[in-house]
Amino acid sequence: MTKQTNIESGQMEWHDAVKAIKQAILESQYRAAKGVNAEQLSLYFGVGRYISENSRRFFWGTGAIERISEQLQKELPGLRGYSAANLKFMRLFYEAWMPVLSAFDDKSIATATENLGAVQTHLLAPSNRLPSAIDLKLDEFLGIGFSHHLEILHKTEDVAERVFYIHQTYVNRWDKYRLRDMLKADFYHHQGSLPNNFSKTIPAATGAIRAIEMFKDEYLLDFINVEEIGARDLADVDEREVEQAIVNNVKNFIMTFGRDFTFVGNQYHLEKFGHHSFPDLLFYNRELAALVVVELKRGDFKPAYLGQLSAYLRILDSEVKKPFENPSIGIVLCKSADKSFVEFLIQGYDNPMGVATYKSEEDVRKVLPSEEELRRVMDNKEE
């Protein structure tokens, strides 16, 4: 086959590509009203697949993608988003995610045909099944814009990291610029396990990361001795007794809690419109330049705790916070909490909050082997 024949064959193929992509665009526009974002992503995924399979495996000729873009603009005047660069982005989008999405055991994906017009929404139809390797949810994948996906693809390499940013963008409703800030600040590698809404409620990405790094998800309050309080175990200890033990050992608590904390007071008096409130513990953190409220709860986490903490924070910001300080931060410190449940609920609040748990010396003693058990183990080793 001569070079000229190859070129003519390539031209016919990219003309066919224009027809196929044009038809897919027109069909997609009819369905757009039902789900603009999901429809657009599905279309781009399908176009990306078509371009990938033809440009990578077959000879379209030099500059074929550029000519396809130009012809699409001519045949669909006013069409936006189909520049040569964007068509290549669609190919990138497909090639980056196809290995992951193929792990979904979904008939609508498995039976997607090679006909570009049939690839769109059905290929990315939501499924209740998740790949075993990563926690990707297709409703979240389809719930963020193509520009968000491109930001994530260009600035990450690891699938787990990409899934993380998709989830955070979806849950926190980040716009492209907020996402860009969080990517630049490397939020993924600074994330903590404390359930919180800092990335949503603290304006500066660096501030959100500092707050996440500042607080742990669990604290060992080993200076609380239930025997000295006169209780059988921590469940019998009143919240005020725990609070008093912390106040009596505030230096130890601050060293446990983190760096740059200053104790402001306990049962701090707040008043607004004649209503009085008394947060358990109030600190100031120099690095965060913010007041920090700690509410102590002796039992399991309850949703009402977030509402109470949110009220304290709003009053603090209104009546106590200085103009140069950042919004006040609240931490619920309780005996136990379901992190997934807390993470879900806490996103509904506009004040920076987190939920942590604590253990006492008594809790540690319960999980450690007794002196007698240790001696028995050592004796067996010596034998």
Tab-separated table of C-alpha atoms in Angstrom:
chain	number	residue	atom	x	y	z
A	1	MET	CA	0.000	0.000	0.000
A	2	THR	CA	1.439	3.405	-1.035
A	3	LYS	CA	1.872	6.372	1.284
A	4	GLN	CA	-0.823	8.262	-0.646
A	5	THR	CA	-3.247	5.370	-0.176
A	6	ASN	CA	-2.491	5.359	3.556
A	7	ILE	CA	-3.221	9.072	3.793
A	8	GLU	CA	-6.497	8.748	1.850
A	9	SER	CA	-7.518	5.830	4.056
A	10	GLY	CA	-6.684	7.832	7.161
A	11	GLN	CA	-8.754	10.794	5.905
A	12	MET	CA	-11.775	8.546	5.346
A	13	GLU	CA	-11.419	7.186	8.858
A	14	TRP	CA	-11.289	10.572	10.534
A	15	HIS	CA	-14.281	11.731	8.443
A	16	ASP	CA	-16.114	8.698	9.815
A	17	ALA	CA	-14.948	9.747	13.291
A	18	VAL	CA	-16.517	13.191	12.800
A	19	LYS	CA	-19.836	11.569	11.868
A	20	ALA	CA	-19.757	9.191	14.848
A	21	ILE	CA	-18.777	11.858	17.404
A	22	LYS	CA	-21.302	14.325	15.957
A	23	GLN	CA	-24.094	11.740	16.271
A	24	ALA	CA	-23.062	10.959	19.846
A	25	ILE	CA	-23.118	14.681	20.737
A	26	LEU	CA	-26.604	15.155	19.269
A	27	GLU	CA	-27.993	12.102	21.054
A	28	SER	CA	-26.389	13.225	24.301
A	29	GLN	CA	-27.971	16.671	24.067
A	30	TYR	CA	-31.450	15.108	24.048
A	31	ARG	CA	-30.745	13.398	27.364
A	32	ALA	CA	-28.879	16.301	28.949
A	33	ALA	CA	-31.930	17.715	30.744
A	34	LYS	CA	-32.197	14.517	32.796
A	35	GLY	CA	-28.702	14.757	34.232
A	36	VAL	CA	-26.369	17.328	32.744
A	37	ASN	CA	-23.187	16.390	34.588
A	38	ALA	CA	-23.515	12.616	34.348
A	39	GLU	CA	-24.526	12.861	30.698
A	40	GLN	CA	-21.594	15.077	29.826
A	41	LEU	CA	-19.065	12.862	31.627
A	42	SER	CA	-20.488	9.771	29.996
A	43	LEU	CA	-20.308	11.402	26.570
A	44	TYR	CA	-16.719	12.512	27.128
A	45	PHE	CA	-15.824	9.034	28.338
A	46	GLY	CA	-17.328	7.523	25.193
A	47	VAL	CA	-15.606	10.029	22.912
A	48	GLY	CA	-12.363	9.416	24.771
A	49	ARG	CA	-12.740	5.707	24.220
A	50	TYR	CA	-13.405	6.128	20.527
A	51	ILE	CA	-10.407	8.415	20.028
A	52	SER	CA	-8.160	6.199	22.127
A	53	GLU	CA	-8.995	3.032	20.246
A	54	ASN	CA	-8.534	4.655	16.844
A	55	SER	CA	-5.627	7.019	17.454
A	56	ARG	CA	-3.602	4.491	19.431
A	57	ARG	CA	-4.255	1.415	17.281
A	58	PHE	CA	-5.030	2.673	13.786
A	59	PHE	CA	-3.559	5.184	11.350
A	60	TRP	CA	-5.661	8.338	11.233
A	61	GLY	CA	-2.887	10.427	9.802
A	62	THR	CA	-0.872	13.234	11.343
A	63	GLY	CA	-3.052	15.925	12.907
A	64	ALA	CA	-6.245	13.865	12.666
A	65	ILE	CA	-7.546	14.996	16.072
A	66	GLU	CA	-7.023	18.650	15.083
A	67	ARG	CA	-8.940	18.116	11.825
A	68	ILE	CA	-11.740	16.263	13.634
A	69	SER	CA	-12.088	19.211	15.999
A	70	GLU	CA	-12.188	21.749	13.171
A	71	GLN	CA	-14.801	19.789	11.238
A	72	LEU	CA	-17.002	19.365	14.313
A	73	GLN	CA	-16.959	23.139	14.831
A	74	LYS	CA	-18.060	23.647	11.215
A	75	GLU	CA	-20.858	21.096	11.291
A	76	LEU	CA	-22.127	22.134	14.737
A	77	PRO	CA	-21.746	25.941	14.875
A	78	GLY	CA	-21.435	27.278	18.401
A	79	LEU	CA	-20.227	23.923	19.745
A	80	ARG	CA	-17.937	24.435	22.737
A	81	GLY	CA	-15.587	22.072	24.523
A	82	TYR	CA	-14.380	20.091	21.509
A	83	SER	CA	-11.059	21.714	20.746
A	84	ALA	CA	-8.204	19.390	19.832
A	85	ALA	CA	-6.807	19.830	23.349
A	86	ASN	CA	-10.136	18.865	24.920
A	87	LEU	CA	-10.500	15.819	22.678
A	88	LYS	CA	-7.096	14.687	23.908
A	89	PHE	CA	-8.256	15.359	27.493
A	90	MET	CA	-11.243	13.074	26.827
A	91	ARG	CA	-8.841	10.394	25.682
A	92	LEU	CA	-6.813	10.900	28.864
A	93	PHE	CA	-10.012	10.718	30.940
A	94	TYR	CA	-10.961	7.408	29.351
A	95	GLU	CA	-7.513	5.860	29.524
A	96	ALA	CA	-7.015	6.846	33.168
A	97	TRP	CA	-10.343	5.498	34.420
A	98	MET	CA	-11.213	2.573	32.178
A	99	PRO	CA	-9.057	0.065	34.142
A	100	VAL	CA	-10.813	1.147	37.338
A	101	LEU	CA	-14.354	1.275	35.996
A	102	SER	CA	-13.958	-2.112	34.363
A	103	ALA	CA	-13.712	-3.577	37.864
A	104	PHE	CA	-17.385	-2.767	38.400
A	105	ASP	CA	-19.544	-5.837	37.930
A	106	ASP	CA	-22.336	-4.025	36.145
A	107	LYS	CA	-24.160	-5.380	33.077
A	108	SER	CA	-24.581	-1.936	31.580
A	109	ILE	CA	-20.798	-1.567	31.544
A	110	ALA	CA	-19.991	-5.114	30.524
A	111	THR	CA	-22.367	-5.020	27.552
A	112	ALA	CA	-21.447	-1.548	26.280
A	113	THR	CA	-20.927	-1.911	22.536
A	114	GLU	CA	-18.229	-0.528	20.312
A	115	ASN	CA	-20.760	1.815	18.701
A	116	LEU	CA	-19.874	5.256	20.067
A	117	GLY	CA	-23.500	6.339	20.182
A	118	ALA	CA	-24.312	3.539	22.634
A	119	VAL	CA	-21.422	4.218	24.963
A	120	GLN	CA	-22.610	7.337	26.753
A	121	THR	CA	-24.712	7.278	29.921
A	122	HIS	CA	-25.071	3.516	30.081
A	123	LEU	CA	-21.330	2.951	30.270
A	124	LEU	CA	-21.108	4.913	33.500
A	125	ALA	CA	-24.477	3.928	34.946
A	126	PRO	CA	-24.372	3.928	38.799
A	127	SER	CA	-23.873	0.585	40.483
A	128	ASN	CA	-24.176	-0.537	44.084
A	129	ARG	CA	-21.115	-2.741	43.671
A	130	LEU	CA	-17.705	-1.277	44.446
A	131	PRO	CA	-14.286	-2.483	43.299
A	132	SER	CA	-12.561	-4.314	46.093
A	133	ALA	CA	-9.350	-2.300	45.797
A	134	ILE	CA	-10.699	1.246	46.157
A	135	ASP	CA	-13.658	3.065	47.619
A	136	LEU	CA	-14.969	4.643	44.403
A	137	LYS	CA	-18.661	5.543	44.320
A	138	LEU	CA	-20.030	6.171	40.867
A	139	ASP	CA	-22.590	8.719	42.038
A	140	GLU	CA	-19.661	10.799	43.314
A	141	PHE	CA	-17.631	10.138	40.162
A	142	LEU	CA	-20.524	11.403	38.041
A	143	GLY	CA	-21.341	14.179	40.495
A	144	ILE	CA	-18.351	16.402	39.769
A	145	GLY	CA	-17.562	18.284	36.574
A	146	PHE	CA	-15.152	17.385	33.799
A	147	SER	CA	-12.935	20.343	34.686
A	148	HIS	CA	-12.671	18.953	38.223
A	149	HIS	CA	-11.683	15.565	36.834
A	150	LEU	CA	-8.996	17.144	34.689
A	151	GLU	CA	-7.550	19.022	37.676
A	152	ILE	CA	-7.363	15.763	39.596
A	153	LEU	CA	-5.920	13.738	36.712
A	154	HIS	CA	-3.217	16.287	35.923
A	155	LYS	CA	-2.039	16.666	39.518
A	156	THR	CA	-2.267	13.123	40.911
A	157	GLU	CA	-0.954	9.746	39.854
A	158	ASP	CA	-2.329	7.327	42.435
A	159	VAL	CA	-5.885	5.970	42.030
A	160	ALA	CA	-6.578	6.087	45.777
A	161	GLU	CA	-5.541	9.749	45.825
A	162	ARG	CA	-7.810	10.520	42.875
A	163	VAL	CA	-10.747	8.807	44.545
A	164	PHE	CA	-10.050	10.810	47.698
A	165	TYR	CA	-10.221	14.134	45.838
A	166	ILE	CA	-13.366	13.072	43.973
A	167	HIS	CA	-15.035	12.255	47.292
A	168	GLN	CA	-13.919	15.495	48.955
A	169	THR	CA	-14.983	17.608	45.959
A	170	TYR	CA	-18.389	15.945	45.848
A	171	VAL	CA	-19.075	16.067	49.600
A	172	ASN	CA	-17.748	19.597	50.170
A	173	ARG	CA	-19.004	21.003	46.842
A	174	TRP	CA	-15.642	22.495	45.981
A	175	ASP	CA	-15.486	24.649	42.904
A	176	LYS	CA	-12.540	24.189	40.534
A	177	TYR	CA	-10.469	26.846	42.266
A	178	ARG	CA	-11.000	25.436	45.759
A	179	LEU	CA	-10.050	21.985	44.461
A	180	ARG	CA	-6.953	23.466	42.863
A	181	ASP	CA	-5.939	25.001	46.192
A	182	MET	CA	-6.395	21.685	48.015
A	183	LEU	CA	-4.363	19.846	45.374
A	184	LYS	CA	-1.611	22.433	45.607
A	185	ALA	CA	-1.583	22.104	49.388
A	186	ASP	CA	-1.341	18.293	49.024
A	187	PHE	CA	-4.423	17.774	51.191
A	188	TYR	CA	-4.427	14.017	50.579
A	189	HIS	CA	-1.077	13.439	52.254
A	190	HIS	CA	-1.957	15.715	55.177
A	191	GLN	CA	-5.356	14.240	55.955
A	192	GLY	CA	-6.006	12.956	59.462
A	193	SER	CA	-8.420	10.317	60.674
A	194	LEU	CA	-10.358	12.731	62.874
A	195	PRO	CA	-13.921	13.026	61.485
A	196	ASN	CA	-14.215	16.729	60.643
A	197	ASN	CA	-15.502	19.314	58.199
A	198	PHE	CA	-12.410	21.551	58.206
A	199	SER	CA	-11.829	21.406	54.457
A	200	LYS	CA	-15.344	22.742	53.925
A	201	THR	CA	-15.499	25.362	56.680
A	202	ILE	CA	-11.991	26.827	56.942
A	203	PRO	CA	-11.501	29.170	53.960
A	204	ALA	CA	-7.759	28.789	53.330
A	205	ALA	CA	-6.614	25.348	52.222
A	206	THR	CA	-3.444	25.663	54.289
A	207	GLY	CA	-5.543	26.564	57.345
A	208	ALA	CA	-7.725	23.502	56.862
A	209	ILE	CA	-4.667	21.281	56.608
A	210	ARG	CA	-3.114	22.800	59.743
A	211	ALA	CA	-6.341	22.133	61.643
A	212	ILE	CA	-6.469	18.535	60.415
A	213	GLU	CA	-2.860	17.996	61.463
A	214	MET	CA	-3.465	19.635	64.845
A	215	PHE	CA	-6.101	17.256	66.179
A	216	LYS	CA	-5.926	13.493	66.653
A	217	ASP	CA	-8.865	11.103	66.425
A	218	GLU	CA	-8.154	9.615	69.863
A	219	TYR	CA	-6.503	10.922	73.026
A	220	LEU	CA	-5.074	9.048	75.967
A	221	LEU	CA	-6.051	10.908	79.131
A	222	ASP	CA	-3.957	8.693	81.378
A	223	PHE	CA	-3.897	11.318	84.101
A	224	ILE	CA	-7.581	10.607	84.803
A	225	ASN	CA	-7.498	8.019	87.571
A	226	VAL	CA	-10.975	6.603	88.145
A	227	GLU	CA	-9.885	5.041	91.419
A	228	GLU	CA	-8.986	8.457	92.827
A	229	ILE	CA	-12.371	9.777	91.703
A	230	GLY	CA	-13.992	6.857	93.480
A	231	ALA	CA	-15.653	5.190	90.486
A	232	ARG	CA	-15.520	1.600	89.306
A	233	ASP	CA	-14.739	2.581	85.723
A	234	LEU	CA	-14.973	5.546	83.361
A	235	ALA	CA	-18.645	4.857	82.591
A	236	ASP	CA	-19.467	5.782	86.191
A	237	VAL	CA	-17.550	9.059	86.044
A	238	ASP	CA	-19.596	12.214	85.543
A	239	GLU	CA	-18.588	14.598	82.755
A	240	ARG	CA	-17.922	17.333	85.295
A	241	GLU	CA	-15.521	15.014	87.131
A	242	VAL	CA	-13.626	14.358	83.902
A	243	GLU	CA	-13.611	18.087	83.237
A	244	GLN	CA	-12.290	18.811	86.724
A	245	ALA	CA	-9.594	16.166	86.325
A	246	ILE	CA	-8.529	17.888	83.089
A	247	VAL	CA	-8.542	21.323	84.723
A	248	ASN	CA	-6.435	19.964	87.610
A	249	ASN	CA	-4.034	18.528	85.055
A	250	VAL	CA	-4.399	21.152	82.357
A	251	LYS	CA	-0.679	21.160	81.561
A	252	ASN	CA	-0.785	17.402	80.903
A	253	PHE	CA	-3.935	17.809	78.835
A	254	ILE	CA	-2.409	20.534	76.663
A	255	MET	CA	0.701	18.414	76.110
A	256	THR	CA	-1.578	15.521	75.112
A	257	PHE	CA	-3.882	17.641	72.982
A	258	GLY	CA	-1.255	19.304	70.822
A	259	ARG	CA	1.085	22.232	70.359
A	260	ASP	CA	0.559	25.967	70.902
A	261	PHE	CA	-2.574	25.659	73.061
A	262	THR	CA	-3.350	28.140	75.826
A	263	PHE	CA	-6.020	27.396	78.424
A	264	VAL	CA	-8.699	30.106	78.570
A	265	GLY	CA	-11.124	28.567	81.057
A	266	ASN	CA	-13.715	25.901	81.859
A	267	GLN	CA	-17.476	26.408	81.997
A	268	TYR	CA	-16.775	29.599	80.085
A	269	HIS	CA	-19.735	31.940	80.316
A	270	LEU	CA	-21.371	32.912	77.026
A	271	GLU	CA	-24.459	35.096	76.689
A	272	LYS	CA	-26.547	36.056	73.673
A	273	PHE	CA	-30.023	37.621	73.713
A	274	GLY	CA	-30.345	36.766	77.385
A	275	HIS	CA	-29.533	33.081	76.847
A	276	HIS	CA	-26.576	31.707	78.813
A	277	SER	CA	-24.260	28.908	77.752
A	278	PHE	CA	-21.265	27.292	79.415
A	279	PRO	CA	-18.883	25.342	77.139
A	280	ASP	CA	-16.841	22.783	79.057
A	281	LEU	CA	-13.324	23.833	78.066
A	282	LEU	CA	-12.057	26.790	76.064
A	283	PHE	CA	-8.548	27.078	74.627
A	284	TYR	CA	-6.748	29.371	72.221
A	285	ASN	CA	-4.361	27.981	69.615
A	286	ARG	CA	-1.647	30.339	68.435
A	287	GLU	CA	-0.779	28.461	65.245
A	288	LEU	CA	-4.409	28.316	64.124
A	289	ALA	CA	-5.113	31.800	65.533
A	290	ALA	CA	-8.459	30.497	66.720
A	291	LEU	CA	-10.431	29.734	69.858
A	292	VAL	CA	-10.976	26.007	70.398
A	293	VAL	CA	-13.966	24.670	72.338
A	294	VAL	CA	-13.787	21.157	73.762
A	295	GLU	CA	-17.066	19.564	74.808
A	296	LEU	CA	-16.666	16.495	77.025
A	297	LYS	CA	-19.117	13.598	76.778
A	298	ARG	CA	-18.650	10.513	78.893
A	299	GLY	CA	-20.646	8.146	76.662
A	300	ASP	CA	-21.119	7.376	72.974
A	301	PHE	CA	-21.406	10.093	70.352
A	302	LYS	CA	-24.902	11.513	69.781
A	303	PRO	CA	-25.964	13.742	66.850
A	304	ALA	CA	-27.277	16.385	69.262
A	305	TYR	CA	-23.716	17.089	70.396
A	306	LEU	CA	-22.928	18.720	67.043
A	307	GLY	CA	-25.904	21.059	67.304
A	308	GLN	CA	-24.875	22.109	70.795
A	309	LEU	CA	-21.271	22.671	69.718
A	310	SER	CA	-22.358	24.639	66.653
A	311	ALA	CA	-24.368	27.004	68.889
A	312	TYR	CA	-21.342	27.605	71.126
A	313	LEU	CA	-19.144	28.359	68.126
A	314	ARG	CA	-21.608	30.814	66.637
A	315	ILE	CA	-21.866	32.739	69.904
A	316	LEU	CA	-18.081	32.699	70.372
A	317	ASP	CA	-17.529	34.124	66.890
A	318	SER	CA	-20.150	36.776	67.516
A	319	GLU	CA	-19.181	37.834	71.054
A	320	VAL	CA	-15.645	36.711	71.898
A	321	LYS	CA	-13.546	36.251	68.747
A	322	LYS	CA	-11.242	39.134	67.846
A	323	PRO	CA	-11.449	40.603	64.315
A	324	PHE	CA	-7.962	39.316	63.419
A	325	GLU	CA	-8.685	35.765	64.628
A	326	ASN	CA	-9.929	32.866	62.523
A	327	PRO	CA	-13.327	31.205	63.072
A	328	SER	CA	-13.562	29.255	66.316
A	329	ILE	CA	-13.109	25.477	66.156
A	330	GLY	CA	-15.070	22.908	68.144
A	331	ILE	CA	-14.115	19.404	69.221
A	332	VAL	CA	-16.489	16.878	70.769
A	333	LEU	CA	-14.471	14.564	73.005
A	334	CYS	CA	-16.500	11.446	73.759
A	335	LYS	CA	-15.971	7.838	74.772
A	336	SER	CA	-16.720	6.266	71.398
A	337	ALA	CA	-17.989	7.269	67.951
A	338	ASP	CA	-18.845	5.694	64.596
A	339	LYS	CA	-16.509	7.667	62.304
A	340	SER	CA	-18.512	7.106	59.127
A	341	PHE	CA	-21.719	8.281	60.801
A	342	VAL	CA	-20.006	11.341	62.284
A	343	GLU	CA	-18.345	12.205	58.960
A	344	PHE	CA	-21.738	12.086	57.250
A	345	LEU	CA	-23.493	14.294	59.821
A	346	ILE	CA	-20.745	16.833	60.367
A	347	GLN	CA	-20.755	17.939	56.715
A	348	GLY	CA	-24.144	19.537	57.362
A	349	TYR	CA	-22.645	22.180	59.667
A	350	ASP	CA	-20.993	25.454	58.677
A	351	ASN	CA	-18.765	25.799	61.758
A	352	PRO	CA	-15.360	24.031	61.878
A	353	MET	CA	-15.869	20.937	64.021
A	354	GLY	CA	-14.412	17.524	64.693
A	355	VAL	CA	-15.196	14.535	66.882
A	356	ALA	CA	-12.492	12.653	68.817
A	357	THR	CA	-12.567	9.894	71.400
A	358	TYR	CA	-10.551	9.399	74.577
A	359	LYS	CA	-9.238	6.631	76.764
A	360	SER	CA	-8.236	6.744	80.425
A	361	GLU	CA	-5.552	4.899	82.319
A	362	GLU	CA	-8.236	2.414	83.328
A	363	ASP	CA	-9.088	1.703	79.661
A	364	VAL	CA	-5.444	0.997	78.907
A	365	ARG	CA	-5.143	-1.329	81.886
A	366	LYS	CA	-8.135	-3.309	80.638
A	367	VAL	CA	-6.496	-4.153	77.322
A	368	LEU	CA	-3.029	-4.807	78.705
A	369	PRO	CA	-2.147	-8.233	80.139
A	370	SER	CA	-1.994	-8.428	83.919
A	371	GLU	CA	1.274	-8.763	85.811
A	372	GLU	CA	0.435	-12.390	86.509
A	373	GLU	CA	-0.189	-13.108	82.787
A	374	LEU	CA	3.092	-11.455	81.822
A	375	ARG	CA	4.968	-13.508	84.388
A	376	ARG	CA	3.376	-16.696	83.064
A	377	VAL	CA	4.395	-15.845	79.491
A	378	MET	CA	7.970	-15.100	80.560
A	379	ASP	CA	8.167	-18.372	82.508
A	380	ASN	CA	7.010	-20.328	79.442
A	381	LYS	CA	9.660	-18.617	77.282
A	382	GLU	CA	12.385	-19.552	79.727
A	383	GLU	CA	11.301	-23.193	79.573
